[in-house]
XYZ file of C-alpha atoms in Angstrom:
702
model
C 32.342 48.919 104.690
C 30.773 45.335 104.022
C 30.261 42.369 105.994
C 33.178 40.047 106.691
C 31.481 37.407 108.819
C 28.615 35.256 108.510
C 25.240 35.570 111.293
C 25.996 33.732 114.623
C 23.692 36.474 115.841
C 26.871 38.545 115.527
C 26.809 39.600 111.873
C 24.472 39.044 108.799
C 26.341 38.007 105.718
C 23.640 39.712 103.427
C 25.394 42.857 102.805
C 25.332 46.902 100.886
C 28.432 47.749 99.649
C 29.120 51.677 98.100
C 30.905 51.694 95.261
C 34.083 53.309 95.912
C 35.199 50.538 98.770
C 38.418 48.677 97.529
C 37.392 46.063 95.222
C 41.376 44.745 94.574
C 40.978 41.779 96.309
C 40.583 39.630 93.027
C 42.601 38.749 90.637
C 39.908 38.926 88.510
C 39.591 42.146 88.716
C 42.827 42.910 86.923
C 41.468 40.902 83.493
C 40.553 42.497 80.668
C 36.516 42.742 81.213
C 34.221 41.192 78.274
C 30.694 42.689 78.365
C 27.814 40.149 78.314
C 26.200 38.717 75.462
C 23.511 40.370 73.525
C 19.948 39.317 73.720
C 18.673 36.677 71.471
C 18.710 38.925 67.900
C 14.788 37.509 66.744
C 12.383 38.684 68.998
C 9.226 37.873 68.198
C 10.466 34.210 66.664
C 11.519 34.006 63.054
C 8.695 31.631 60.652
C 9.855 29.872 58.213
C 8.404 28.265 54.743
C 7.867 24.954 55.720
C 8.798 24.344 59.252
C 9.450 22.237 61.852
C 7.822 22.620 64.845
C 9.418 21.763 68.217
C 8.285 22.264 71.704
C 9.046 21.134 75.078
C 9.385 22.224 78.773
C 12.578 23.150 81.305
C 12.895 22.839 84.770
C 15.294 23.540 87.748
C 16.031 21.452 90.772
C 16.636 23.423 93.893
C 16.875 22.800 97.928
C 14.408 22.679 100.741
C 15.146 25.919 102.997
C 18.705 26.602 101.025
C 20.316 23.404 102.471
C 17.699 20.928 102.724
C 16.974 17.635 100.737
C 17.213 18.144 96.807
C 14.438 18.098 94.272
C 15.926 16.001 91.788
C 12.832 13.785 90.460
C 12.160 16.658 87.677
C 8.663 15.648 86.916
C 5.584 17.935 88.145
C 2.218 16.402 87.936
C -0.678 16.629 89.566
C -4.251 15.101 88.929
C -4.664 14.679 85.026
C -7.013 13.670 83.124
C -6.210 10.364 81.111
C -9.553 10.404 78.980
C -11.590 8.568 81.102
C -13.801 9.221 84.318
C -13.225 8.260 87.847
C -10.087 7.592 89.297
C -7.203 5.558 88.093
C -3.745 5.198 89.624
C -0.497 4.195 87.387
C 3.008 3.678 88.726
C 5.990 4.640 86.777
C 9.413 3.894 87.621
C 11.892 6.969 86.895
C 15.750 7.045 88.243
C 15.528 3.958 90.112
C 12.480 5.261 92.200
C 8.958 3.977 91.647
C 6.551 6.919 91.340
C 2.746 7.111 91.467
C 0.398 9.462 89.183
C -3.650 9.310 90.062
C -6.071 10.876 87.343
C -9.466 12.237 88.645
C -12.151 12.613 86.211
C -12.000 14.686 83.099
C -10.366 17.536 85.041
C -7.235 19.059 84.416
C -5.452 20.840 87.021
C -1.761 20.057 86.349
C 0.842 22.120 83.886
C 1.052 21.742 80.582
C 0.289 18.458 78.899
C 0.529 15.827 81.154
C 1.024 12.774 79.093
C 3.493 14.180 76.720
C 5.930 15.401 79.720
C 5.502 12.174 81.109
C 6.702 10.435 77.852
C 9.532 12.805 77.472
C 10.418 12.821 81.697
C 10.640 8.562 81.274
C 12.078 9.125 77.452
C 14.656 11.414 78.290
C 16.234 9.074 81.301
C 18.052 6.758 78.811
C 19.619 4.763 81.734
C 16.118 3.991 83.123
C 15.243 1.321 80.028
C 11.342 2.682 80.099
C 9.338 4.053 77.894
C 5.837 5.449 77.247
C 3.125 4.942 74.416
C -0.470 6.162 74.318
C -2.751 8.535 75.141
C -5.800 9.001 76.931
C -7.757 5.724 78.432
C -5.006 3.666 76.042
C -2.460 5.291 78.337
C 0.234 2.818 79.666
C 3.389 2.947 81.456
C 6.028 -0.285 81.502
C 9.193 -1.342 81.600
C 10.485 -3.607 78.569
C 9.175 -7.368 79.490
C 6.947 -6.761 82.500
C 4.192 -4.269 82.926
C 4.262 -2.412 86.225
C 1.160 -2.726 88.418
C -0.877 0.453 89.057
C -0.365 1.266 92.529
C -3.192 1.666 95.010
C -3.598 4.717 97.272
C -0.810 6.954 96.236
C -1.093 10.258 95.878
C -1.086 13.085 93.416
C 2.749 14.127 93.670
C 5.663 12.652 92.793
C 8.076 12.780 94.985
C 11.068 10.072 95.831
C 9.975 9.537 99.106
C 7.699 12.011 100.074
C 10.511 14.379 101.250
C 11.825 15.728 98.071
C 9.960 18.125 96.434
C 9.363 18.153 92.756
C 11.464 20.501 90.666
C 10.415 23.917 89.417
C 9.589 25.248 86.028
C 11.891 27.399 84.337
C 9.831 30.617 83.738
C 10.098 33.369 81.178
C 13.844 32.764 80.346
C 15.639 33.200 77.276
C 16.029 30.269 74.244
C 18.466 30.412 71.948
C 18.696 27.693 69.360
C 22.104 27.243 67.208
C 22.653 25.325 64.399
C 25.717 22.996 64.062
C 28.062 25.611 63.094
C 27.222 27.816 66.517
C 25.014 30.609 64.348
C 21.558 31.677 66.168
C 18.661 30.831 64.273
C 15.976 31.248 66.369
C 15.159 32.593 70.080
C 11.935 32.089 71.767
C 11.080 32.093 75.935
C 9.894 29.965 78.015
C 6.608 30.343 79.405
C 4.991 30.448 83.368
C 5.321 27.135 83.307
C 8.452 26.413 81.743
C 7.144 25.350 78.163
C 8.522 26.636 74.917
C 8.229 26.184 71.222
C 9.370 27.594 68.286
C 9.931 26.794 64.185
C 12.739 25.537 62.592
C 13.771 25.248 59.204
C 12.821 21.806 57.434
C 16.261 20.240 56.638
C 18.970 17.433 57.668
C 21.137 18.333 60.809
C 21.160 19.272 64.672
C 20.703 22.288 66.452
C 21.271 23.022 69.856
C 18.682 24.767 71.807
C 20.428 26.686 75.128
C 17.962 28.140 77.841
C 19.928 30.955 79.450
C 20.006 31.886 83.009
C 18.575 35.000 81.997
C 15.790 37.070 80.984
C 14.862 40.552 79.583
C 11.458 41.085 79.193
C 7.729 42.571 80.749
C 8.256 40.055 83.512
C 11.731 39.529 84.721
C 14.655 41.390 84.541
C 18.081 39.672 85.532
C 21.247 38.296 84.374
C 23.060 35.330 86.265
C 26.746 35.615 84.990
C 29.961 33.870 85.927
C 32.421 36.934 86.784
C 32.448 40.545 86.401
C 35.155 39.831 83.645
C 33.743 37.135 81.919
C 30.254 38.093 81.986
C 28.803 34.486 80.701
C 25.395 33.310 81.578
C 24.522 29.764 82.437
C 22.884 27.686 79.687
C 20.812 24.581 79.884
C 21.258 22.853 76.679
C 20.135 19.929 74.696
C 19.940 19.040 70.870
C 17.338 18.320 68.243
C 17.235 17.422 64.556
C 15.078 19.619 62.528
C 13.982 17.194 59.540
C 10.604 16.476 61.677
C 8.450 17.670 64.119
C 9.605 17.129 68.010
C 7.317 17.322 70.712
C 7.796 16.756 74.419
C 11.968 18.202 74.721
C 12.722 17.758 78.623
C 15.696 19.852 80.016
C 16.421 19.747 83.726
C 19.218 22.149 85.650
C 20.229 19.786 88.247
C 20.822 20.907 91.631
C 24.317 17.732 91.915
C 27.244 18.202 90.542
C 30.068 21.066 89.747
C 27.859 23.268 87.190
C 24.645 23.289 90.043
C 22.947 24.811 86.805
C 19.827 24.505 89.423
C 21.226 27.312 91.382
C 21.643 29.751 88.697
C 17.690 29.435 87.626
C 16.608 29.521 91.250
C 18.359 32.893 91.362
C 16.547 33.938 88.390
C 13.463 32.531 89.634
C 13.301 34.531 92.630
C 13.738 37.760 90.994
C 10.949 36.884 88.465
C 9.030 35.894 92.342
C 10.056 39.085 93.748
C 8.744 41.354 90.277
C 5.431 39.207 90.425
C 5.388 40.325 93.922
C 5.512 44.254 93.534
C 3.054 44.305 90.376
C 0.659 42.170 92.137
C 0.685 44.219 95.134
C 0.859 47.478 93.735
C -0.646 46.989 90.239
C -4.050 49.167 91.063
C -2.505 51.072 93.918
C -2.928 54.305 91.822
C -7.311 53.535 90.977
C -9.187 54.862 93.557
C -11.699 52.893 95.470
C -9.260 49.984 95.020
C -8.508 47.982 98.444
C -4.549 48.722 97.576
C -4.884 52.588 96.747
C -2.835 55.183 98.091
C -2.623 59.074 96.575
C 0.836 59.320 95.053
C 1.014 55.399 94.218
C 3.098 54.501 91.107
C 2.391 51.267 90.358
C 5.270 48.541 89.965
C 5.941 47.524 85.984
C 8.899 45.440 85.519
C 12.423 46.889 86.952
C 15.498 47.932 85.500
C 18.251 44.989 84.342
C 20.166 43.793 87.715
C 23.262 41.347 87.061
C 23.853 38.595 89.318
C 27.352 37.315 89.881
C 27.277 33.692 91.219
C 30.068 30.767 90.251
C 29.965 27.486 91.762
C 33.033 27.001 94.758
C 33.736 30.680 94.908
C 33.284 33.172 97.138
C 32.815 37.011 95.764
C 34.264 38.649 98.882
C 37.462 38.223 96.905
C 35.934 41.313 94.332
C 36.144 43.598 97.751
C 38.878 41.911 99.696
C 36.999 39.891 101.678
C 38.198 36.692 102.661
C 35.530 35.163 104.737
C 31.789 34.227 102.501
C 29.827 36.897 101.798
C 26.813 37.956 99.682
C 26.451 41.632 98.781
C 24.800 44.685 96.437
C 26.975 47.095 94.868
C 25.212 50.530 95.283
C 24.852 52.438 92.211
C 26.176 49.819 90.431
C 23.065 47.161 89.826
C 25.207 44.480 90.363
C 24.365 41.784 92.886
C 27.099 38.833 94.168
C 25.650 35.696 95.585
C 28.400 33.213 97.221
C 28.595 30.235 95.668
C 31.083 28.354 98.196
C 34.933 28.479 99.001
C 37.675 27.248 97.605
C 35.586 24.700 94.884
C 33.509 23.132 98.133
C 29.569 22.908 96.831
C 29.218 20.949 99.691
C 29.895 21.716 103.175
C 30.443 25.360 102.731
C 28.386 28.637 102.741
C 26.276 28.649 99.730
C 23.775 31.352 99.272
C 22.227 30.167 95.786
C 19.304 28.103 97.591
C 19.115 30.667 99.994
C 16.236 32.874 99.095
C 16.313 35.181 102.193
C 19.633 36.142 100.919
C 18.941 36.809 97.209
C 15.738 38.738 97.938
C 17.692 40.326 100.310
C 20.363 41.605 98.090
C 17.561 42.567 95.499
C 15.829 44.557 97.910
C 18.966 46.554 97.903
C 18.636 46.566 94.150
C 15.632 47.931 94.436
C 15.823 50.224 97.300
C 18.594 51.927 95.116
C 16.705 51.982 92.283
C 13.243 53.643 93.762
C 14.320 54.873 96.942
C 17.683 56.458 96.452
C 19.247 55.595 99.374
C 22.360 56.757 101.462
C 23.490 53.725 103.701
C 27.149 53.822 104.013
C 26.973 49.616 104.098
C 28.965 47.720 105.760
C 28.641 44.956 108.737
C 25.350 44.885 110.408
C 25.261 43.142 113.935
C 22.265 41.513 114.719
C 21.535 42.563 117.798
C 23.278 46.113 118.342
C 22.627 49.618 117.626
C 23.994 50.674 114.481
C 23.803 53.657 112.135
C 20.285 54.358 111.782
C 20.963 54.582 107.911
C 22.067 51.468 107.776
C 19.765 50.053 109.825
C 16.722 51.177 107.862
C 18.412 49.976 104.744
C 19.101 46.282 105.993
C 15.551 46.220 108.066
C 13.934 46.582 104.786
C 15.915 44.340 102.984
C 15.206 41.956 105.296
C 11.293 42.843 105.502
C 10.617 42.572 101.803
C 12.336 39.106 101.235
C 9.732 37.834 104.316
C 7.193 39.857 102.170
C 7.847 38.144 98.829
C 8.338 34.473 100.121
C 5.107 35.137 102.906
C 7.372 33.808 105.613
C 7.815 36.335 108.296
C 11.577 34.775 108.759
C 15.372 35.484 107.506
C 17.335 32.164 107.009
C 20.438 31.494 105.733
C 22.169 28.427 105.790
C 25.374 26.361 104.736
C 26.345 23.194 103.705
C 24.402 20.387 101.806
C 23.128 17.208 102.979
C 25.088 15.932 100.119
C 27.997 15.905 102.737
C 26.639 14.870 105.642
C 23.900 16.024 108.357
C 26.905 17.780 110.549
C 28.177 19.857 107.379
C 24.968 21.369 106.888
C 22.981 23.662 109.001
C 21.458 27.356 109.587
C 24.103 30.208 110.107
C 20.668 32.316 111.213
C 16.945 31.615 111.301
C 15.730 34.709 112.415
C 11.618 35.046 112.704
C 10.220 38.560 112.503
C 7.015 38.122 113.723
C 8.257 36.451 116.780
C 5.350 35.393 119.749
C 6.689 37.345 122.968
C 9.759 39.482 123.241
C 11.934 39.540 119.985
C 14.916 37.268 120.509
C 17.215 39.617 118.757
C 17.461 43.079 118.025
C 15.027 44.312 120.570
C 14.765 47.952 121.686
C 15.102 48.858 125.408
C 11.294 49.312 126.761
C 11.022 53.001 127.105
C 13.538 53.973 124.798
C 11.567 55.495 122.621
C 13.924 56.420 119.155
C 16.105 53.167 119.765
C 14.064 51.272 117.449
C 15.425 53.994 114.614
C 19.112 52.227 115.476
C 17.959 48.653 114.814
C 17.622 46.499 111.914
C 15.509 43.710 113.020
C 13.015 46.198 115.103
C 12.359 47.895 111.805
C 11.977 44.678 109.915
C 9.457 43.440 112.247
C 7.773 47.033 111.971
C 7.401 46.786 108.593
C 6.468 43.374 108.859
C 3.681 44.262 111.521
C 1.929 47.195 108.915
C 1.034 44.350 106.279
C 0.764 40.863 107.858
C -2.578 38.969 107.049
C -3.547 38.587 111.097
C -3.420 41.946 112.372
C -1.815 44.112 109.909
C -3.102 47.999 109.658
C -2.261 48.536 105.953
C -1.101 46.751 102.803
C 2.415 46.678 101.102
C 1.388 49.401 98.598
C 1.553 51.961 101.229
C 5.290 51.251 102.084
C 5.483 51.230 98.417
C 3.916 54.566 97.890
C 6.375 55.976 100.419
C 9.201 54.767 98.213
C 7.614 55.834 94.643
C 5.765 59.151 95.955
C 6.614 62.041 92.987
C 6.534 64.705 95.584
C 7.742 63.549 98.901
C 8.958 59.748 98.204
C 12.193 58.477 99.716
C 13.450 58.741 96.216
C 12.368 62.402 95.541
C 13.231 63.981 98.905
C 16.662 65.777 99.157
C 17.876 63.871 102.368
C 21.479 62.669 102.354
C 20.968 60.932 105.992
C 18.074 58.857 105.319
C 16.807 56.161 107.998
C 13.154 55.148 108.943
C 12.533 58.478 111.015
C 12.443 59.738 107.167
C 10.057 56.938 106.130
C 8.117 57.280 108.885
C 7.721 61.240 108.754
C 6.693 60.194 104.677
C 4.248 58.121 105.811
C 2.711 60.601 108.302
C 3.352 63.686 105.891
C 1.335 61.902 103.255
C -2.235 61.629 105.662
C -3.369 58.089 105.426
C -6.352 56.449 107.243
C -4.173 53.923 108.506
C -2.438 54.906 111.550
C 1.165 53.392 112.059
C 1.490 54.778 115.649
C 1.086 51.452 117.531
C 3.131 49.638 115.499
C 6.256 52.914 115.762
C 5.948 52.809 119.339
C 5.675 48.887 120.145
C 9.002 48.822 118.155
C 10.531 52.189 120.069
C 10.089 54.109 116.601
C 9.777 57.744 116.261
C 9.046 59.402 112.901
C 11.351 62.635 112.199
C 14.686 63.375 113.404
C 15.346 63.679 116.940
C 17.849 61.604 117.178
C 19.676 61.348 113.919
C 20.468 64.373 111.550
C 18.481 66.921 113.745
C 17.909 69.950 112.236
C 18.710 73.305 114.170
C 18.690 77.144 114.001
C 21.416 79.439 115.356
C 20.424 81.720 117.882
C 21.929 84.355 120.222
C 24.015 82.553 123.084
C 21.171 81.474 126.086
C 18.000 82.350 124.091
C 17.607 78.627 122.703
C 14.365 77.165 124.366
C 16.228 73.991 124.480
C 19.762 75.072 126.081
C 21.487 73.291 127.013
C 21.063 69.952 125.092
C 21.362 67.193 128.354
C 23.249 63.999 127.276
C 23.127 60.479 129.256
C 26.046 58.111 127.967
C 26.448 54.500 128.404
C 29.113 52.231 128.867
C 29.075 48.495 128.204
C 31.500 46.166 129.689
C 32.596 45.570 125.997
C 32.983 49.490 125.331
C 36.214 50.343 124.721
C 35.657 53.755 123.881
C 36.156 52.820 120.198
C 33.675 53.525 117.570
C 32.881 50.554 117.204
C 31.704 49.842 120.265
C 30.375 53.278 120.900
C 26.288 53.525 121.532
C 25.336 55.826 118.751
C 21.361 55.816 120.184
C 22.481 57.054 123.877
C 26.421 58.246 123.661
C 26.187 60.329 120.622
C 23.871 63.140 119.473
C 24.054 63.941 115.259
C 23.211 67.496 113.932
C 22.408 67.927 110.365
C 24.824 71.318 109.088
C 23.662 72.819 105.821
C 26.779 75.275 105.120
C 26.462 78.398 102.724
C 30.265 77.983 102.517
C 33.299 79.575 104.165
C 34.674 79.360 107.661
C 33.445 77.346 110.574
C 34.394 77.187 113.824
C 32.851 74.774 116.351
C 33.030 75.271 120.275
C 31.613 72.798 122.779
C 30.992 73.451 126.281
C 29.904 70.568 128.841
C 29.185 70.226 132.485
C 31.630 69.093 134.559
C 29.797 69.286 137.749
C 28.607 65.191 138.163
C 31.073 63.387 140.411
C 31.899 61.337 137.225
C 31.395 63.435 134.223
C 31.851 61.997 130.628
C 34.422 63.337 128.247
C 32.710 65.106 125.278
C 34.433 65.285 121.902
C 33.062 67.129 118.563
C 33.338 65.744 115.006
C 32.299 66.786 111.733
C 31.489 64.448 109.038
C 31.517 64.551 105.386
C 28.292 63.900 103.805
C 28.793 60.147 102.689
C 30.233 59.405 106.187
C 31.185 56.532 107.766
C 31.150 56.550 111.272
C 34.597 56.605 113.023
C 36.356 56.101 109.533
C 39.754 58.530 109.796
C 39.400 59.967 106.127
C 35.374 61.090 106.636
C 36.051 62.643 109.660
C 36.868 66.563 108.339
C 36.998 68.032 111.910
C 37.882 66.609 115.229
C 37.786 69.273 118.218
C 41.089 70.142 119.782
C 40.924 69.947 123.916
C 41.510 73.415 125.160
C 40.502 73.786 128.328
C 39.122 70.926 130.176
C 37.732 71.660 133.789
C 37.679 75.274 133.192
C 38.588 77.243 135.059
C 41.494 75.181 136.424
C 38.990 73.004 138.180
C 42.258 70.259 138.619
C 40.665 67.559 136.412
C 43.063 66.411 133.721
C 41.845 65.199 130.672
C 44.155 61.911 129.973
C 43.912 62.690 126.101
C 46.090 65.696 126.612
C 47.772 66.073 130.185
C 49.644 68.777 129.412
C 47.281 71.214 128.713
C 47.503 74.860 128.866
C 45.353 76.755 131.565
C 44.736 79.364 129.778
C 42.184 78.215 126.906
C 39.187 78.612 128.531
C 37.074 80.922 127.189
C 33.592 82.567 128.507
C 31.307 80.090 129.054
C 27.830 80.804 127.680
C 24.679 80.504 130.170
C 23.351 77.358 130.979
C 27.043 76.041 131.347
C 27.968 75.815 134.908
C 31.544 77.193 136.682
C 33.229 73.724 136.160
C 33.125 73.101 132.458
C 34.694 70.957 129.347
C 36.083 73.043 126.354
C 36.626 71.671 122.897
C 36.705 73.573 119.766
C 37.436 73.265 116.063
C 37.682 75.446 112.913
C 38.176 74.804 108.705
C 37.178 76.591 105.748
C 34.469 74.535 103.886
C 32.945 74.306 100.598
C 28.964 74.576 100.584
C 27.066 71.307 101.124
C 25.615 69.339 103.515
C 27.797 68.145 106.722
C 26.983 66.116 110.026
C 27.692 67.031 113.317
C 28.448 64.509 116.321
C 28.848 65.244 119.189
C 30.535 61.672 120.890
C 31.218 60.740 124.451
C 34.638 58.736 124.932
C 33.121 56.630 127.672
C 36.542 54.745 127.917
C 38.124 57.628 129.496
C 35.488 58.229 131.787
C 31.899 55.984 132.236
C 30.459 59.427 132.633
C 27.274 60.323 133.840
C 24.486 63.016 132.451
C 25.742 65.890 131.113
C 24.798 68.910 129.688
C 26.250 70.788 126.741
C 26.228 73.816 124.333
C 27.347 74.144 120.691
C 28.435 77.338 119.384
C 28.763 78.177 115.615
C 30.889 81.202 114.701
C 29.571 82.615 117.981
C 26.051 81.378 117.732
C 24.315 78.721 119.623
C 22.990 75.221 117.939
C 19.285 75.152 118.894
C 18.375 71.737 118.169
C 14.728 71.824 116.425
C 13.410 68.471 118.651
């Protein structure tokens, strides 16, 4: 049901987990649960008769590419106006490093008040012994006893050595101010630049500023919490006295150390990035004449709240009985779980708090849950295998969405940290979603139309090809419309077996001016239900136009006949069965005329099934006559079978045939009939089969 390993090409770590899976693995699940804190009560901020004004800004440090160098300089600058024309370059030492600041003319291209922020950054680091004074043309930066000379020709980016990026602003986060007794006296929010400002009652005393790892506003809706039992958010704190105005406060969430606050705020910021992307690409999608317009598109505004559970040095697999590293989303619960390390290790273990591909992938599962009503079974998804097409669709969508938000057609999952050494940091998986030439992974077989419906990276590539800047055929708003169309979108449609086939069907039925046919064909995908959840009618035996059905099963070297290794595209057929209630008798007849005929088995699954899981198999056929009528072929599954169970064969089935049957009194509902070739018993060749349901023939609607 969920991923139990990291990707080697093997298995993708980011997972969708069904509610109802075992959650007994974590001791914390046995504790009394605490609800998350209420949001800060004073919104808008309070006003006071004789206020003290307080302002400042906050940033978070992060890592490049998931596990790269740390962005720990804590200052963001560009070419600033210091009140003089021309170009001037200054130097400042901070944290043991010399930075350069270049001002050009009177133009301002940075964020916030550069002079105020520079003062705050220097004065906040008392260990450096630096201070700043002056504004405009008199602005200088000095070290006690010896001014630092200007650095000529320096760049405007205050990087340590040209490789470390500047920190990023903590945007639209909740700010709480408490007095010495812990009582909340004021509330605020950071803005798009990480700036905040608020008033306090003017009085002697110290107040604590808490910037929370959560947001609940019209821009972002996410809580980063430590565990599903404690439900405590992370805070970045500072203190201020309220007897006089204070400006230029500087708060920095570190990337180093056990708290790793930078990780919490990075996840919060990635959710904001995702929502900003949705707003920017769909905001005008319902306005005729706009480039992003598509009929029945509903613009995205703001998402419901998602709770993200993460703890440094801790694997959330413990909550679902998995010992390995894993990040996942709980379908139906609006809860994401992000890998923070293992056994307290935040240096060399697997961590996902800076793996933006993983964070956004899991958030895409949340979006599909809310806006697409998915029915993926969740579970392991191999990076180079044919898998359940419901799972392939959900994972393919999530891989694509993270690429769309970042603008980088790549899925990257890393481990470790350079703080340990280069030997304990790297990438588990670094998959291009827009490769040149033949894709390295999950590539459909040429000419096997429909196989791409069973491959997740094929789906990811197809969606990227739709919107990519160079060569795309449409815009993200068309993909979004296929989710949210009130008449036939993924959420509106009554389909318990949603796959990319359903998605393509929606896109085609809405009669867009943009054709996706060439992109679908390139990835061997088909709209509709030819290879999965195939609808059918029932007619008198021998009257089906498609009778009998042909199957050409495959057997690979590792195929042991188990469900795990069965080719769901070639060695299985799946039929959607809408039942009105009552006894159902299924009969399977299949040809044994070939030199090495396959052995076919018949299964009936519940609606929300996991392929091969015993408790989801409602019916499994009993072998009554393998090799009828007494051809001498003995089925290894039942070597002592009776030879008198051979029924009258229907038209289209040769004299030598296999026969299996099953019956059960079923409640009304939708089920899945599965014909599976047991390739472990006989490698098999192409064969024909007929299914009877209560004496009538199943006629596929191909």
